[in-house]
Structure formats: structure tokens, C-alpha cells
Short mmCIF file of C-alpha atoms in Angstrom, two decimals:
data_model
loop_
_atom_site.label_atom_id
_atom_site.label_comp_id
_atom_site.label_asym_id
_atom_site.label_seq_id
_atom_site.Cartn_x
_atom_site.Cartn_y
_atom_site.Cartn_z
CA UNK A 1 33.96 19.03 5.14
CA UNK A 2 35.69 16.21 4.51
CA UNK A 3 34.62 13.25 2.34
CA UNK A 4 33.96 10.42 6.08
CA UNK A 5 31.93 13.44 7.44
CA UNK A 6 29.62 13.84 4.36
CA UNK A 7 29.02 9.99 4.30
CA UNK A 8 28.54 9.60 8.03
CA UNK A 9 25.99 12.45 8.24
CA UNK A 10 24.70 10.61 4.83
CA UNK A 11 24.82 7.25 7.00
CA UNK A 12 22.78 9.44 9.63
CA UNK A 13 20.60 10.60 7.92
CA UNK A 14 20.00 7.19 6.24
CA UNK A 15 19.55 5.33 9.54
CA UNK A 16 17.57 7.96 10.97
CA UNK A 17 14.48 7.70 8.06
CA UNK A 18 15.24 4.18 5.97
CA UNK A 19 12.19 2.70 7.81
CA UNK A 20 10.15 6.11 7.89
CA UNK A 21 10.59 6.37 3.74
CA UNK A 22 9.80 2.31 3.40
CA UNK A 23 6.39 2.56 5.18
CA UNK A 24 6.32 5.12 2.70
CA UNK A 25 6.18 3.15 0.07
CA UNK A 26 4.36 -0.01 1.65
CA UNK A 27 2.17 2.25 1.79
CA UNK A 28 2.02 4.38 -2.14
CA UNK A 29 3.00 1.09 -3.52
CA UNK A 30 0.64 -1.47 -1.39
CA UNK A 31 3.80 -3.62 -1.17
CA UNK A 32 5.32 -4.94 1.41
CA UNK A 33 8.25 -7.25 0.41
CA UNK A 34 9.87 -4.09 -1.85
CA UNK A 35 9.05 -1.50 0.33
CA UNK A 36 12.22 -1.87 1.46
CA UNK A 37 13.84 -1.89 -1.97
CA UNK A 38 12.38 1.01 -3.16
CA UNK A 39 13.10 2.71 -0.04
CA UNK A 40 17.17 1.38 -0.60
CA UNK A 41 17.03 2.42 -4.20
CA UNK A 42 16.31 5.70 -3.17
CA UNK A 43 18.21 6.75 -0.98
CA UNK A 44 21.20 5.75 -3.30
CA UNK A 45 19.72 8.05 -5.74
CA UNK A 46 19.95 10.87 -2.87
CA UNK A 47 23.22 9.46 -2.52
CA UNK A 48 24.28 10.28 -5.39
CA UNK A 49 22.65 13.99 -5.74
CA UNK A 50 23.79 14.44 -1.53
CA UNK A 51 25.78 17.10 -2.47
CA UNK A 52 22.63 19.29 -3.43
CA UNK A 53 20.39 17.85 -1.05
CA UNK A 54 22.23 18.21 2.04
CA UNK A 55 22.21 22.05 1.40
CA UNK A 56 18.34 21.45 1.53
CA UNK A 57 15.43 23.32 3.83
CA UNK A 58 13.27 20.50 3.40
CA UNK A 59 16.11 16.62 2.76
CA UNK A 60 13.16 14.50 4.02
CA UNK A 61 10.56 15.95 2.44
CA UNK A 62 12.69 15.48 -0.39
CA UNK A 63 13.60 12.07 -0.32
CA UNK A 64 9.67 11.18 0.39
CA UNK A 65 9.27 13.16 -3.37
CA UNK A 66 12.00 11.21 -4.58
CA UNK A 67 10.32 8.08 -3.00
CA UNK A 68 6.98 9.48 -3.99
CA UNK A 69 8.25 9.85 -8.09
CA UNK A 70 9.95 5.81 -7.43
CA UNK A 71 7.16 4.35 -6.33
CA UNK A 72 5.15 5.43 -8.84
CA UNK A 73 7.40 4.56 -11.53
CA UNK A 74 7.07 1.38 -10.53
CA UNK A 75 3.06 1.29 -10.64
CA UNK A 76 2.76 2.10 -13.46
CA UNK A 77 5.93 -0.63 -14.56
CA UNK A 78 3.89 -3.04 -13.40
CA UNK A 79 0.45 -1.89 -14.37
CA UNK A 80 2.48 -1.92 -18.05
CA UNK A 81 2.79 -5.51 -17.39
CA UNK A 82 0.38 -7.27 -15.72
CA UNK A 83 -1.93 -5.48 -19.17
CA UNK A 84 0.87 -6.89 -21.46
CA UNK A 85 0.52 -10.68 -19.51
CA UNK A 86 -3.06 -9.82 -19.76
CA UNK A 87 -3.87 -9.75 -23.23
CA UNK A 88 -1.25 -12.33 -24.18
CA UNK A 89 -2.92 -14.74 -22.38
CA UNK A 90 -6.67 -13.57 -22.36
CA UNK A 91 -8.86 -16.15 -24.66
CA UNK A 92 -10.15 -13.41 -26.42
CA UNK A 93 -13.62 -15.54 -26.13
CA UNK A 94 -13.99 -15.06 -22.46
CA UNK A 95 -12.95 -10.36 -22.67
CA UNK A 96 -16.21 -8.97 -20.32
CA UNK A 97 -16.84 -5.52 -20.25
CA UNK A 98 -17.56 -5.02 -16.81
CA UNK A 99 -15.06 -4.27 -14.14
CA UNK A 100 -14.23 -7.16 -11.29
CA UNK A 101 -16.36 -6.38 -7.90
CA UNK A 102 -14.03 -7.59 -5.34
CA UNK A 103 -16.58 -9.52 -2.19
CA UNK A 104 -14.15 -8.00 0.66
CA UNK A 105 -12.26 -4.22 -0.51
CA UNK A 106 -9.58 -3.40 1.77
CA UNK A 107 -7.79 -0.25 2.46
CA UNK A 108 -4.89 -1.01 0.23
CA UNK A 109 -6.54 -2.38 -2.79
CA UNK A 110 -8.70 1.55 -2.37
CA UNK A 111 -5.99 3.26 -2.11
CA UNK A 112 -4.43 1.55 -5.24
CA UNK A 113 -8.13 2.56 -6.69
CA UNK A 114 -6.47 6.74 -6.41
CA UNK A 115 -4.59 8.37 -9.14
CA UNK A 116 -1.36 9.04 -7.79
CA UNK A 117 -1.29 12.59 -6.42
CA UNK A 118 -4.41 11.93 -4.59
CA UNK A 119 -2.67 9.01 -2.79
CA UNK A 120 -0.15 10.21 -2.12
CA UNK A 121 -1.31 12.99 -0.72
CA UNK A 122 -3.30 11.29 1.63
CA UNK A 123 -1.42 8.22 2.30
CA UNK A 124 1.01 11.11 3.60
CA UNK A 125 -1.75 13.36 5.56
CA UNK A 126 -3.78 10.89 6.95
CA UNK A 127 -1.53 8.21 7.31
CA UNK A 128 2.51 9.09 7.91
CA UNK A 129 1.18 12.31 9.90
CA UNK A 130 2.56 15.22 8.57
CA UNK A 131 0.58 18.87 7.42
CA UNK A 132 -0.24 19.94 5.10
CA UNK A 133 3.04 22.05 4.64
CA UNK A 134 5.13 18.88 4.85
CA UNK A 135 3.36 17.10 2.42
CA UNK A 136 3.64 19.80 -0.18
CA UNK A 137 6.86 20.32 0.21
CA UNK A 138 7.05 16.19 -0.49
CA UNK A 139 5.28 16.72 -3.22
CA UNK A 140 6.58 19.88 -4.50
CA UNK A 141 2.90 21.10 -4.90
CA UNK A 142 0.93 23.45 -3.08
CA UNK A 143 -0.21 23.36 0.05
CA UNK A 144 -3.92 24.48 -1.72
CA UNK A 145 -3.13 21.45 -4.10
CA UNK A 146 -2.63 19.30 -0.84
CA UNK A 147 -6.39 20.71 0.66
CA UNK A 148 -8.09 19.69 -2.40
CA UNK A 149 -6.29 16.67 -4.11
CA UNK A 150 -6.46 14.68 -0.02
CA UNK A 151 -10.35 16.11 0.58
CA UNK A 152 -10.90 14.71 -3.36
CA UNK A 153 -8.44 11.05 -1.92
CA UNK A 154 -10.61 11.04 1.33
CA UNK A 155 -13.67 11.23 -0.82
CA UNK A 156 -13.29 8.30 -3.36
CA UNK A 157 -11.55 6.52 -0.37
CA UNK A 158 -15.39 7.18 1.38
CA UNK A 159 -17.14 5.83 -1.39
CA UNK A 160 -15.51 2.91 -2.10
CA UNK A 161 -15.05 1.92 1.43
CA UNK A 162 -17.60 3.35 3.66
CA UNK A 163 -17.57 5.75 6.00
CA UNK A 164 -15.28 4.46 7.79
CA UNK A 165 -12.62 5.94 5.49
CA UNK A 166 -11.63 7.62 7.42
CA UNK A 167 -11.10 5.73 10.19
CA UNK A 168 -9.13 3.13 8.54
CA UNK A 169 -6.87 5.72 6.32
CA UNK A 170 -5.55 7.13 9.62
CA UNK A 171 -6.26 5.37 12.39
CA UNK A 172 -9.90 7.94 13.18
CA UNK A 173 -7.54 11.44 12.14
#
């Protein structure tokens, strides 16, 4: 395959999967404004390794894994930065030990409260309707881990959101 054919192949992959990857990034991070950038960054990373990616059995699963890893890194960086800012600006006498309880909790806030792997499993299974096998491939984990992490994640969401968590997260899946 000549370079132009390889470029065309990647371009077709990009056009076909960018929107889904951006939606996945949005659901993982809760940030609509940066989801498109995250998906584009992941696709740039894929292009840089396209010779390996194109020989993979499950290119889209590989791409989802890259998005999940990049989202995890961004969320962790943002959390660290917020903590630094809060520590720098927080008056020492106003510190409280208890957590703030929001009056209204939406699904995105509830998803952000889940650990990375549970959140990714719940989003892939219930919001994107992937099978357990497809989710396992995307995250590089076993099907059994997908099952347990999804179950535990949904239980946590039910605790946070109430009995309608499944309906709210995945439209009733």
C-alpha cells in the first residue's frame, strides 16, 4: 500500500469514528468543550502508530482505549490542578471536614464520582451499548472484569441517583 492509500485509509477511519470517540470522551470527562479535542488528540496518536493500529483486529476498540487513557490522564491532571488551586487560595480557618452535598446530582456528576475503570465500563456498556467483549477489548481488560466493574459501577450510581440510575445512564438498558 502506498502512502496515499494509507492516508486515505486513516482519513476514512477518522471520518467514520471521530464523532463516536468525541461522544465517548465527553461521557468520560463530562466536558463537552474539550471532548472533540480529546478525540482529535487520540486520533493524532493513532495516526502516529497507524502501521500498528491498522494491523490490529479491533481498530475501534484500540481507539477507544487510547481515548479512555487520555481522558483518564486529563481528568487526573485537572483534579491535581484544582487541588493545588484550592490549597493555595483556601483560607485556613474556613476548612471543613465534611463533604459538600449538592442539592441536585445529575448523571455526569455521578459518573465523575466513579473510579476511572468503573466509569469507563458503565459508559461503554450502557451509554454506547457495547457488548461485554467489545468493552473488554476497548479497555484491555477481561470480560469478567467488565462484568464486575459494570455491576459495581451501576450499584454506586443507584446509590447516588436512586433506582432510576440504569434508565438515566443508558436510556433504560
